[in-house]
Short mmCIF file of C-alpha atoms and ligand atoms in Angstrom, two decimals:
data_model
loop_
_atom_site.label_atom_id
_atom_site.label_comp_id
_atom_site.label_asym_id
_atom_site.label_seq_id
_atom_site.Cartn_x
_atom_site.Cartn_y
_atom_site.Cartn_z
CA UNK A 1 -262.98 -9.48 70.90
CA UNK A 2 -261.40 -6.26 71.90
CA UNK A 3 -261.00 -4.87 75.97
CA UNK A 4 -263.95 -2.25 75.16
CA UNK A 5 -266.97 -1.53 75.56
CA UNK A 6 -268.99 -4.79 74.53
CA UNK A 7 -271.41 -2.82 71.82
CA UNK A 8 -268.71 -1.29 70.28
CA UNK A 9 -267.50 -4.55 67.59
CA UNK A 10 -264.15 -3.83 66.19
CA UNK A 11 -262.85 -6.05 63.12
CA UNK A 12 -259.51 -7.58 62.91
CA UNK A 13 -257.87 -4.68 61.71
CA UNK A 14 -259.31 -2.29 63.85
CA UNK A 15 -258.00 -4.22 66.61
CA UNK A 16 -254.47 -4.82 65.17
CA UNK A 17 -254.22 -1.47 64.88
CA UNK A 18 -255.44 -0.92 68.46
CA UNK A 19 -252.95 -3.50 69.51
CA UNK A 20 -250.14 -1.69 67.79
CA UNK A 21 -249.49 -3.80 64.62
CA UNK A 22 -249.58 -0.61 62.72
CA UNK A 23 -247.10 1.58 64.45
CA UNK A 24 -247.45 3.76 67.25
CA UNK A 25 -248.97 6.78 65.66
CA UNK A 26 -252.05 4.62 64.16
CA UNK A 27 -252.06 2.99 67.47
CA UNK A 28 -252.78 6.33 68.79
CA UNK A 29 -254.64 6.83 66.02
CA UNK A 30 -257.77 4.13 66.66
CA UNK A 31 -257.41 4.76 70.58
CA UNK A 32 -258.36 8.28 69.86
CA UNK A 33 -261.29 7.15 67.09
CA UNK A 34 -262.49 4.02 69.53
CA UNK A 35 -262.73 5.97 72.91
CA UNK A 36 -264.81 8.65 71.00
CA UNK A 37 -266.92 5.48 70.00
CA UNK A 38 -267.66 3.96 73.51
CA UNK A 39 -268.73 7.88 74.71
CA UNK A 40 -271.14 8.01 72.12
CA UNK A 41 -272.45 4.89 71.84
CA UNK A 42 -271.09 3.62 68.33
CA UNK A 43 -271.99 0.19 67.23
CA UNK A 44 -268.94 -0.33 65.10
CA UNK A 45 -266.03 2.00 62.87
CA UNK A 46 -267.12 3.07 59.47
CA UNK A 47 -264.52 3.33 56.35
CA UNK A 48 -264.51 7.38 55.03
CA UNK A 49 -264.15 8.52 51.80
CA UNK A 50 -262.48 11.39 53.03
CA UNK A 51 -261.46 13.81 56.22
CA UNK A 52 -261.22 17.43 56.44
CA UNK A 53 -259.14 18.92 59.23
CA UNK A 54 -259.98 22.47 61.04
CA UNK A 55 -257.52 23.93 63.73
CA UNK A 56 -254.70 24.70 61.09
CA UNK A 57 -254.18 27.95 62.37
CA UNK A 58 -251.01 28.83 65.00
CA UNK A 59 -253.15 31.33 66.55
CA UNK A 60 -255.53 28.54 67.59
CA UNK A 61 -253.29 25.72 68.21
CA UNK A 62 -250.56 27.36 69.48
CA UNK A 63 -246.90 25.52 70.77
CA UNK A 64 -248.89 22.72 72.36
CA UNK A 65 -250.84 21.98 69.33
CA UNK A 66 -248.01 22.01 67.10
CA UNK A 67 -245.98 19.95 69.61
CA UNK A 68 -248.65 17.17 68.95
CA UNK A 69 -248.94 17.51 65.39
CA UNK A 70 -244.69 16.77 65.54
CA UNK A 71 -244.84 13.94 68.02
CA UNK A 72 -247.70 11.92 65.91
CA UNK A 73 -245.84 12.26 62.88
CA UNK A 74 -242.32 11.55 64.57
CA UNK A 75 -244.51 8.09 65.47
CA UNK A 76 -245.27 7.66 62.12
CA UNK A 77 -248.75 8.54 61.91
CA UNK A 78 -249.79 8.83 57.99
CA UNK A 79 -253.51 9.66 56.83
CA UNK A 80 -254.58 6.49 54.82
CA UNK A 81 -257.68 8.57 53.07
CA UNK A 82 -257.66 12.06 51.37
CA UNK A 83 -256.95 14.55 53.48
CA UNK A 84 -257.11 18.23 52.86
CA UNK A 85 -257.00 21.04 56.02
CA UNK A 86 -258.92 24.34 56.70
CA UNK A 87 -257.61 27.59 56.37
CA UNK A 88 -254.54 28.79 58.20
CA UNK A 89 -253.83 31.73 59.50
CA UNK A 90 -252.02 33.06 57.01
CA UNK A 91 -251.52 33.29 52.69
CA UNK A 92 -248.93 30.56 52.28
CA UNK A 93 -247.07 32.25 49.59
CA UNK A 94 -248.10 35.70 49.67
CA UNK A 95 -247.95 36.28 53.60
CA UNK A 96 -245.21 39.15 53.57
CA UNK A 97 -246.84 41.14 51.51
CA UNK A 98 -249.64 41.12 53.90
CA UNK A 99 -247.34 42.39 56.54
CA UNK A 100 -247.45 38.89 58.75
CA UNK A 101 -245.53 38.88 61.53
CA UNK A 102 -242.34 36.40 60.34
CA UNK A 103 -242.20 34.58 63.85
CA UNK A 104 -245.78 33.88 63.46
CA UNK A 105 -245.61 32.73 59.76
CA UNK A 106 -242.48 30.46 60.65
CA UNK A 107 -244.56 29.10 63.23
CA UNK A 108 -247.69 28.53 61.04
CA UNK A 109 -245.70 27.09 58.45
CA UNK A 110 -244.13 24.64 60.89
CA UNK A 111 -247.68 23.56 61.70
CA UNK A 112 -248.17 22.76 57.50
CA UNK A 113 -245.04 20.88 57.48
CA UNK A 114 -246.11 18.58 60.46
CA UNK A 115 -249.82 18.15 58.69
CA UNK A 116 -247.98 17.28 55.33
CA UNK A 117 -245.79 14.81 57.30
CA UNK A 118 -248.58 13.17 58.73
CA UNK A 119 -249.65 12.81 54.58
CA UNK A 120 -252.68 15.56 55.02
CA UNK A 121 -253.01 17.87 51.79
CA UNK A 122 -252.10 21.45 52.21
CA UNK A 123 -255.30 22.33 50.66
CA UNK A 124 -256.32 25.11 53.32
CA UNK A 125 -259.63 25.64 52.42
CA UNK A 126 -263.33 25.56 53.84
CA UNK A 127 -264.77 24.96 50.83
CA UNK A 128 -263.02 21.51 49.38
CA UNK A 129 -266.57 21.24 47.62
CA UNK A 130 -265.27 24.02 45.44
CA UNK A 131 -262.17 22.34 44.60
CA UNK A 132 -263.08 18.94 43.32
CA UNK A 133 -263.38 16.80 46.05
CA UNK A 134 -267.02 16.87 46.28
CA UNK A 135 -269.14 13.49 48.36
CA UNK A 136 -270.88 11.17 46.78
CA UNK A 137 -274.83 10.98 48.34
CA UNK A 138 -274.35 8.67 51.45
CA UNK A 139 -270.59 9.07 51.64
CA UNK A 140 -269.59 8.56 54.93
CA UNK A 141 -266.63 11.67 55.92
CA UNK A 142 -265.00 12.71 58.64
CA UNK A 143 -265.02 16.48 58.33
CA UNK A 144 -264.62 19.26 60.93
CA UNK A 145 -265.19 22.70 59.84
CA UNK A 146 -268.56 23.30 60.57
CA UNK A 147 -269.94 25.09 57.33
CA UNK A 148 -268.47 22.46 55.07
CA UNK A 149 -270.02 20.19 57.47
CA UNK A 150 -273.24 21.70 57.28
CA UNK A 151 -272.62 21.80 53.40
CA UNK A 152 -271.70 17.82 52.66
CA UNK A 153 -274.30 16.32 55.09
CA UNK A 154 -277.39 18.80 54.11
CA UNK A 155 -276.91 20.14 50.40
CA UNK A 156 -274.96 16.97 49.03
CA UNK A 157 -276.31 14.56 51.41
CA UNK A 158 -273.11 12.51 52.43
CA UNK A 159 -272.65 11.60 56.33
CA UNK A 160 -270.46 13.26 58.70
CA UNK A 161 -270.35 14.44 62.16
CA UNK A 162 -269.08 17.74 63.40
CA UNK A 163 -265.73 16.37 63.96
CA UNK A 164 -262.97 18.13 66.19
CA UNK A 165 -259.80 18.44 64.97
CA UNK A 166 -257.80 15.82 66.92
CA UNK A 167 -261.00 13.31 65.71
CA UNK A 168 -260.61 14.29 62.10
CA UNK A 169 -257.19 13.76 62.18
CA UNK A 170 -257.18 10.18 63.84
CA UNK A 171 -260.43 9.25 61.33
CA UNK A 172 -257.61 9.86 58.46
CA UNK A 173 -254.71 7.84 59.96
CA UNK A 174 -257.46 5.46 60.88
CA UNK A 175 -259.35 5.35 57.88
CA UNK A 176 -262.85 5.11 59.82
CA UNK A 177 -264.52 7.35 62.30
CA UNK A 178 -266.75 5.67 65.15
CA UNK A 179 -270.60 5.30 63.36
CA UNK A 180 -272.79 7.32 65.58
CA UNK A 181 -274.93 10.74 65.46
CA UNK A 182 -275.26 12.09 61.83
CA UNK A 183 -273.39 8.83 60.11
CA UNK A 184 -277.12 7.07 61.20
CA UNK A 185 -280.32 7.28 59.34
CA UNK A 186 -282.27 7.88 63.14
CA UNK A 187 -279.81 10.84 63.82
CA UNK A 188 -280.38 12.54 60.38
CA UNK A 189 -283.92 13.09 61.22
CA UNK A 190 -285.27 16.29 61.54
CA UNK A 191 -286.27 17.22 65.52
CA UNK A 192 -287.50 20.79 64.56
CA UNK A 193 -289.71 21.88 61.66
CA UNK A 194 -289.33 25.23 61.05
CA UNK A 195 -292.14 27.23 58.48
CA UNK A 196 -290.37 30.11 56.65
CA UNK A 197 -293.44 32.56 55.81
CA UNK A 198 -290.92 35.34 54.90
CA UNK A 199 -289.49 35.91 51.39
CA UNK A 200 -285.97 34.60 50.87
CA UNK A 201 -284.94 38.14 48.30
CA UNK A 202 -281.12 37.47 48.17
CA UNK A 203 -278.08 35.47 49.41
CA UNK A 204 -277.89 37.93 52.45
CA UNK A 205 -281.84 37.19 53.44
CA UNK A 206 -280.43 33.22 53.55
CA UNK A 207 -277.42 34.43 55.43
CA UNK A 208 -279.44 36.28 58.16
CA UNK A 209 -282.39 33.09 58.19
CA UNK A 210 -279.42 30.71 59.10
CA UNK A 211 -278.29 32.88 61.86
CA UNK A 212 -281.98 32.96 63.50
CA UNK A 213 -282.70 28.91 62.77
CA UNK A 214 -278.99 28.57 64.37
CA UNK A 215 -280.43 30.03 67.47
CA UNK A 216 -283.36 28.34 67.66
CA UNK A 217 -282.15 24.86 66.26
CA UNK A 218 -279.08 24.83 69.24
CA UNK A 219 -277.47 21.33 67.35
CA UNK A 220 -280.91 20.22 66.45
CA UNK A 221 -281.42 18.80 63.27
CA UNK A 222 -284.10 21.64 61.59
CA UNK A 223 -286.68 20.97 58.13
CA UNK A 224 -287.31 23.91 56.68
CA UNK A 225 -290.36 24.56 55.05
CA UNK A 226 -290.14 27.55 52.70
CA UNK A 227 -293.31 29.35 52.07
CA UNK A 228 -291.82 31.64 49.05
CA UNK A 229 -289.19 28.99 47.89
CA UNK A 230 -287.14 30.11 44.74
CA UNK A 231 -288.67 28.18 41.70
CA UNK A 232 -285.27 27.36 40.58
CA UNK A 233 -284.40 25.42 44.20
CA UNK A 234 -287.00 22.98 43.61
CA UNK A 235 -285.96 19.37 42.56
CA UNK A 236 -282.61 21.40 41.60
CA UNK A 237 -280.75 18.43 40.66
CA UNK A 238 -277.14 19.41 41.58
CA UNK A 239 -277.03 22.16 43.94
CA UNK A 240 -273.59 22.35 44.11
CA UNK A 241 -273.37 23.92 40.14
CA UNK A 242 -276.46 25.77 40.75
CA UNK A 243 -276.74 29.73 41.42
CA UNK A 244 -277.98 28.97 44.56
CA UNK A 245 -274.70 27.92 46.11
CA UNK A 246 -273.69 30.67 47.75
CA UNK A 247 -277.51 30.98 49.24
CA UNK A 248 -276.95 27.37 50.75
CA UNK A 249 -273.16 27.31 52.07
CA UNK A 250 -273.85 31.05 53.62
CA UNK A 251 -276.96 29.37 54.92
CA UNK A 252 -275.28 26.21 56.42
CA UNK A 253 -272.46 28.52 57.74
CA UNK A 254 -274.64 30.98 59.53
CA UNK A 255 -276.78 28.57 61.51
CA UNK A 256 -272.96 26.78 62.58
CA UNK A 257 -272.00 29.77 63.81
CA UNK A 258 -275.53 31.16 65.68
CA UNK A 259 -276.58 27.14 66.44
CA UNK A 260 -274.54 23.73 66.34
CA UNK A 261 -276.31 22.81 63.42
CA UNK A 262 -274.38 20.30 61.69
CA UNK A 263 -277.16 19.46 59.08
CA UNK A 264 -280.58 20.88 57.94
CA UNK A 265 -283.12 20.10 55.46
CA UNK A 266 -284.96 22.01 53.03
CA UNK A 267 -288.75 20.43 51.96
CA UNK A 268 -288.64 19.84 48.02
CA UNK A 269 -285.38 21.10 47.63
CA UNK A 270 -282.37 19.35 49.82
CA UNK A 271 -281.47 15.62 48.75
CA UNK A 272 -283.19 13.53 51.26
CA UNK A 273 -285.76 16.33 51.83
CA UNK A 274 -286.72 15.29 48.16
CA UNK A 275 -286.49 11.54 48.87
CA UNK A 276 -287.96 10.92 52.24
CA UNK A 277 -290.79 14.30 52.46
CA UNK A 278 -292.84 14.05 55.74
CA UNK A 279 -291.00 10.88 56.81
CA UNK A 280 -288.11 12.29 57.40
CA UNK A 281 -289.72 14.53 60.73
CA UNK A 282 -288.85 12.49 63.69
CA UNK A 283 -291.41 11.69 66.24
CA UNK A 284 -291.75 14.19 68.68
CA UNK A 285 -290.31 16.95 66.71
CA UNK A 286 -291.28 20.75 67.23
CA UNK A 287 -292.53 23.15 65.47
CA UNK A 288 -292.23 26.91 65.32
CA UNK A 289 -292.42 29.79 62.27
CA UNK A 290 -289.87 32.65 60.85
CA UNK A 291 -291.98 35.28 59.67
CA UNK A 292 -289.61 38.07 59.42
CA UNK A 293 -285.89 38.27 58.99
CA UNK A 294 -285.46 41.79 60.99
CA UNK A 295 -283.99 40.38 64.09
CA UNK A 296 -281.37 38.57 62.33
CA UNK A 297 -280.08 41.89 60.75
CA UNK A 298 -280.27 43.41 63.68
CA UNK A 299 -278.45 40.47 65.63
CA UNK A 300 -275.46 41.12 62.95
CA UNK A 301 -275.50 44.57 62.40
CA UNK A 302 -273.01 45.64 65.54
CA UNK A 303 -270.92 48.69 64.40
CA UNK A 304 -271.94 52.14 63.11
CA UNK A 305 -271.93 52.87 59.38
CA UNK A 306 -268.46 53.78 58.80
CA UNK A 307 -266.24 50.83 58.32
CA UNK A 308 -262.16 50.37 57.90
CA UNK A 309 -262.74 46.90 55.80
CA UNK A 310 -264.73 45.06 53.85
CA UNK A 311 -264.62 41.38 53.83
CA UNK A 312 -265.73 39.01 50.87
CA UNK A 313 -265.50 34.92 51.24
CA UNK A 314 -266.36 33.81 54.53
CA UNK A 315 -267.01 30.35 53.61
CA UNK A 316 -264.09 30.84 50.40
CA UNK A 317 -265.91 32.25 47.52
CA UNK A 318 -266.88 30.16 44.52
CA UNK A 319 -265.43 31.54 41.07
CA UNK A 320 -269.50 33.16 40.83
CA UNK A 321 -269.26 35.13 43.56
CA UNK A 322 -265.48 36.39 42.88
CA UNK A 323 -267.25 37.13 39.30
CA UNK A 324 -269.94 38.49 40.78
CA UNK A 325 -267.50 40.96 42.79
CA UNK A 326 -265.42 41.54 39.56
CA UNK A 327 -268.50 42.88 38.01
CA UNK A 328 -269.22 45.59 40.70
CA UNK A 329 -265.91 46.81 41.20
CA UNK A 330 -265.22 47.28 37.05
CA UNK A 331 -263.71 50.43 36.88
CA UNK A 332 -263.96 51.88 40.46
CA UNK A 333 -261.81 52.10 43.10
CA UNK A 334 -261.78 50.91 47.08
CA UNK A 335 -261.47 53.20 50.20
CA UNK A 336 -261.09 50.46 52.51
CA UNK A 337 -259.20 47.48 52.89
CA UNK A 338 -260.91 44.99 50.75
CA UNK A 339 -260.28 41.14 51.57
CA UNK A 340 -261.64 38.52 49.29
CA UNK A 341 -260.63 34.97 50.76
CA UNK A 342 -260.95 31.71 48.63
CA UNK A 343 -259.35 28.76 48.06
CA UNK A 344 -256.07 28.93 45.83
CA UNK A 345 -257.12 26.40 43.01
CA UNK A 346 -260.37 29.25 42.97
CA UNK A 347 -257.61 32.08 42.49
CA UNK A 348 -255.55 30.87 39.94
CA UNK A 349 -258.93 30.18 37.68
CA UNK A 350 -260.05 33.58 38.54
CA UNK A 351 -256.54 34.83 37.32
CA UNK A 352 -256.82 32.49 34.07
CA UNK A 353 -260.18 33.25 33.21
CA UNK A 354 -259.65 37.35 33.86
CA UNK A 355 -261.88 37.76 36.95
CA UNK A 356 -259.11 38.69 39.45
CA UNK A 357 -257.29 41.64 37.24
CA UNK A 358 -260.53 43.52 37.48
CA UNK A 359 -260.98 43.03 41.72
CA UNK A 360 -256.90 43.84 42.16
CA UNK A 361 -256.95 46.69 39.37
CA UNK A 362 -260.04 48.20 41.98
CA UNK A 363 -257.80 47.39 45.37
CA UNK A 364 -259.17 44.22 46.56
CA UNK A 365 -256.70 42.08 48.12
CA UNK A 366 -257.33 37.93 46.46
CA UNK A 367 -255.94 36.39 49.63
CA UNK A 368 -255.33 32.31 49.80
CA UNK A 369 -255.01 29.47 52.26
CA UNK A 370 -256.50 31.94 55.08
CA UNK A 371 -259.73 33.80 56.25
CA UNK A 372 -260.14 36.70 58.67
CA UNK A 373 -261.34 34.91 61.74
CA UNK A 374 -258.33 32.46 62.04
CA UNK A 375 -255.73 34.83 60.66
CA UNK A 376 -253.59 37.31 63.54
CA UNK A 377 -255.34 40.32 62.81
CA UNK A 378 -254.62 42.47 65.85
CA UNK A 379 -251.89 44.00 64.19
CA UNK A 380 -253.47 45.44 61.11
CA UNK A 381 -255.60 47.41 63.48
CA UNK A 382 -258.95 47.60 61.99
CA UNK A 383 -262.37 48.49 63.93
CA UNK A 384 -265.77 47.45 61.80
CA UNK A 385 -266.09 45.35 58.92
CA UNK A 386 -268.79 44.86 56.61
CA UNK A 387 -269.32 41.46 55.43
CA UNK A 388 -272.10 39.48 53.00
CA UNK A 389 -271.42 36.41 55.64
CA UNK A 390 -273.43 35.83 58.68
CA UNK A 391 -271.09 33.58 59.91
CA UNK A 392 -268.11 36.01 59.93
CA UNK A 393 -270.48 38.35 61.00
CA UNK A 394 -271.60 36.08 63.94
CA UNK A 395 -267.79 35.71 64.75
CA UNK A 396 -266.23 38.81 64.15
CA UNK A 397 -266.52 40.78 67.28
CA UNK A 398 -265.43 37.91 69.69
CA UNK A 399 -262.62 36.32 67.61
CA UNK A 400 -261.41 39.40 65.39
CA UNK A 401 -262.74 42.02 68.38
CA UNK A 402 -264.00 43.96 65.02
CA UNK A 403 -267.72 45.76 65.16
CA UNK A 404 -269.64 44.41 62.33
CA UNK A 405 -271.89 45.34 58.73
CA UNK A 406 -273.67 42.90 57.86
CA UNK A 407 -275.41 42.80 54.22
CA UNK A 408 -275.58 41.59 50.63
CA UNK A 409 -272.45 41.50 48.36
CA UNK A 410 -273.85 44.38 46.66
CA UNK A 411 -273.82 46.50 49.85
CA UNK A 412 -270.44 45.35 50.58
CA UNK A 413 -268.62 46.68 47.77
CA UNK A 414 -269.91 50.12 47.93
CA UNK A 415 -268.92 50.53 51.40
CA UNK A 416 -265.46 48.96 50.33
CA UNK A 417 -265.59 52.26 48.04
CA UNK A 418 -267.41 54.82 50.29
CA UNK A 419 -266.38 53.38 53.36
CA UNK A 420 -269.89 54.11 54.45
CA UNK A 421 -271.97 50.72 54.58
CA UNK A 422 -276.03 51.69 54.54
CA UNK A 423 -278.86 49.64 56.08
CA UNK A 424 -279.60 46.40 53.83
FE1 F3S B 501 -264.13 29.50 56.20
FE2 F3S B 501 -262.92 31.13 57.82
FE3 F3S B 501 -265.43 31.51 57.27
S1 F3S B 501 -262.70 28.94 57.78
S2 F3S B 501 -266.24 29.47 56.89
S3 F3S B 501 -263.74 31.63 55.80
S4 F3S B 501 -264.53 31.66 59.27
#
């Protein structure tokens, strides 16, 4: 038996590596993934199929967070699962033509150099769903960013917790994460039904609904019931390929960012939604109704008309919505600064299959590796931006200090060309 807590059982290995059989950094490792165990009450470690890192970003983590990064990897810490990070703070290739500060981008690329030494994939991307590594239905994960959270526990149905940084990384050198919260069939039921009486008209109308179930949800796990649900959701048998991604990950993002909602479920449309109906509303569980989206377009809608950029991919955009873009832009030209963020693998297809010649030929900027809230924007010295994502939307005046648009893509590109963005 190990020295902890006496309901948390811990097999041979687990202990071994505890004891230090594995090295120093794995020893670190498990103490990090156990003591998170005993706090919440975890029964035993679970293997995961994979971990996603956030806090990639050197204007997050700062000297002290890459001096950690360095000392786990200089005690040989080394991810034993698939491990891809979040986005960093800057275009890993293309960052001087975006005017980045060089002391910052030698400092942010130290930070990818420690993560690769400590065998994490340089992916840099909130959207690894997009990118081929996509969970398996009752996959257990360790991931941390919360919209591809919200994404691989509620739209694929695979089991994570919101996992900090520090956690995800220890779950990878570990290979398990402690099996409490959302990795248990008890914590995946819903404790809030919420009726949706409202039509859902566009991915912006599923943008601002996610904000207002965010703030009503806190980290509640909410069922949605939707009064006017899209024909095509319904028994949709692989959401993921389906036109209604960007409704879902914008949705998933937005009620992160308002809430701590880690997963939702949709009735007749979401995976274990479509299993488990009724039975999956836990005893207890409150109810309340959306009837009108208004006061979530009002909550986002912070600046004035006029805006100095426009900003496209907050989570990364799929190759749809980059098409979707190209298509509006064809043959016009931008006023503003125009940022489109995505994951690189989504790039280069959008440069193969002649999507991006269209967006750059009209002025928009196909950034990689990086997104507006985590990148050092200060010095580009923008005021509003108009953006189709709540959650950027949600964060933009705190963490970018940037007055915010908020509407549908549609919206956003002609106010990357007017500069004027009107009421959705
Ligand atoms: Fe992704 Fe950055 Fe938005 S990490 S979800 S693009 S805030």
């Amino acid at each position: 038996m190990s020295g902890c807590a006496p309901d948390l059982t811990l097999d041979p290995a687990d202990e071994a590596c505890l004891a230090g059989a594995c090295g120093e950094g794995a020893r670190l490792a498990a103490q990090l993934v156990v003591a998170l165990g005993r706090i919440y009450g975890a029964g035993d470690l679970v293997p995961v199929g994979s971990v996603q890192v956030a806090g990639v970003s050197y204007r997050n983590l700062g000297a002290a967070g890459l001096g950690f990064l360095r000392d786990w990897a200089a005690k040989g810490a080394s991810a034993r699962v698939p491990a891809l990070l979040n986005p960093a703070g800057i275009d890993l290739v293309a960052w001087r033509e975006h005017g980045i500060p060089e002391a910052f981008a030698r400092q942010q690329l130290a930070v990818i150099e420690a993560y690769r030494r400590l065998g994490v994939t340089p992916s840099c991307t909130c959207t690894p769903y997009l990118v081929g590594n996509v969970p398996r239905y009752g996959e257990h994960l360790a991931w941390s960013e919360s919209s591809a959270v919200a994404l691989a526990n509620s739209v694929l149905g695979a089991r994570t917790n919101r996992e900090g940084g520090p956690s995800a990384l220890a779950a990878a050198i570990l290979g398990k994460t402690a099996r409490y919260g959302l990795h248990l069939d008890a914590g995946r039921r819903a404790g809030m039904v919420i009726d949706v009486t409202c039509p859902l008209r566009s991915t912006a109308d599923f943008g601002a609904l996610g904000y207002l179930v965010g703030r009503l949800a806190g980290d509640a796990v909410p069922l949605l019931r939707l009064r006017a649900c899209p024909e095509e959701l319904l028994g949709q048998p692989d959401l993921v390929r389906s036109p209604y991604l960007p409704h879902l990950k914008g949705l998933g993002a937005a009620m992160a960012a308002s809430g701590a909602v880690a997963l939702y479920h949709i009735a007749g449309v979401t995976p274990e939604a479509r299993v488990q109906g009724e039975a999956l509303v836990a005893p207890g569980a409150t109810h309340c109704t959306i009837a009108d989206l208004a006061p979530g377009y009002a909550a986002l809608n912070t600046a004035g008309a006029e805006v100095d950029i426009v900003s496209i991919g907050c989570p990364h955009a799929s190759l749809g919505e980059l098409a979707a873009a190209a298509d509006l832009l064809q043959g016009r030209h931008t006023r503003t600064a125009l940022w489109i963020t995505s994951a690189r693998a989504t790039i280069e297809e959008a440069r193969r299959c002649g999507i991006a010649e269209p967006l750059e030929r009209a002025g928009a900027r196909l950034i990689a590796d990086t997104c507006l809230v985590v990148a050092p924007l200060q010095h580009y010295g923008f005021h509003a931006v108009a953006t189709n994502s709540a959650k950027l939307a949600c964060y933009a005046p705190g963490h970018c200090g940037l007055a915010t648009r908020y509407g549908p893509l549609e919206a956003c590109v002609e106010a990357a060309v007017s500069g004027v963005m009107r009421d959705a």
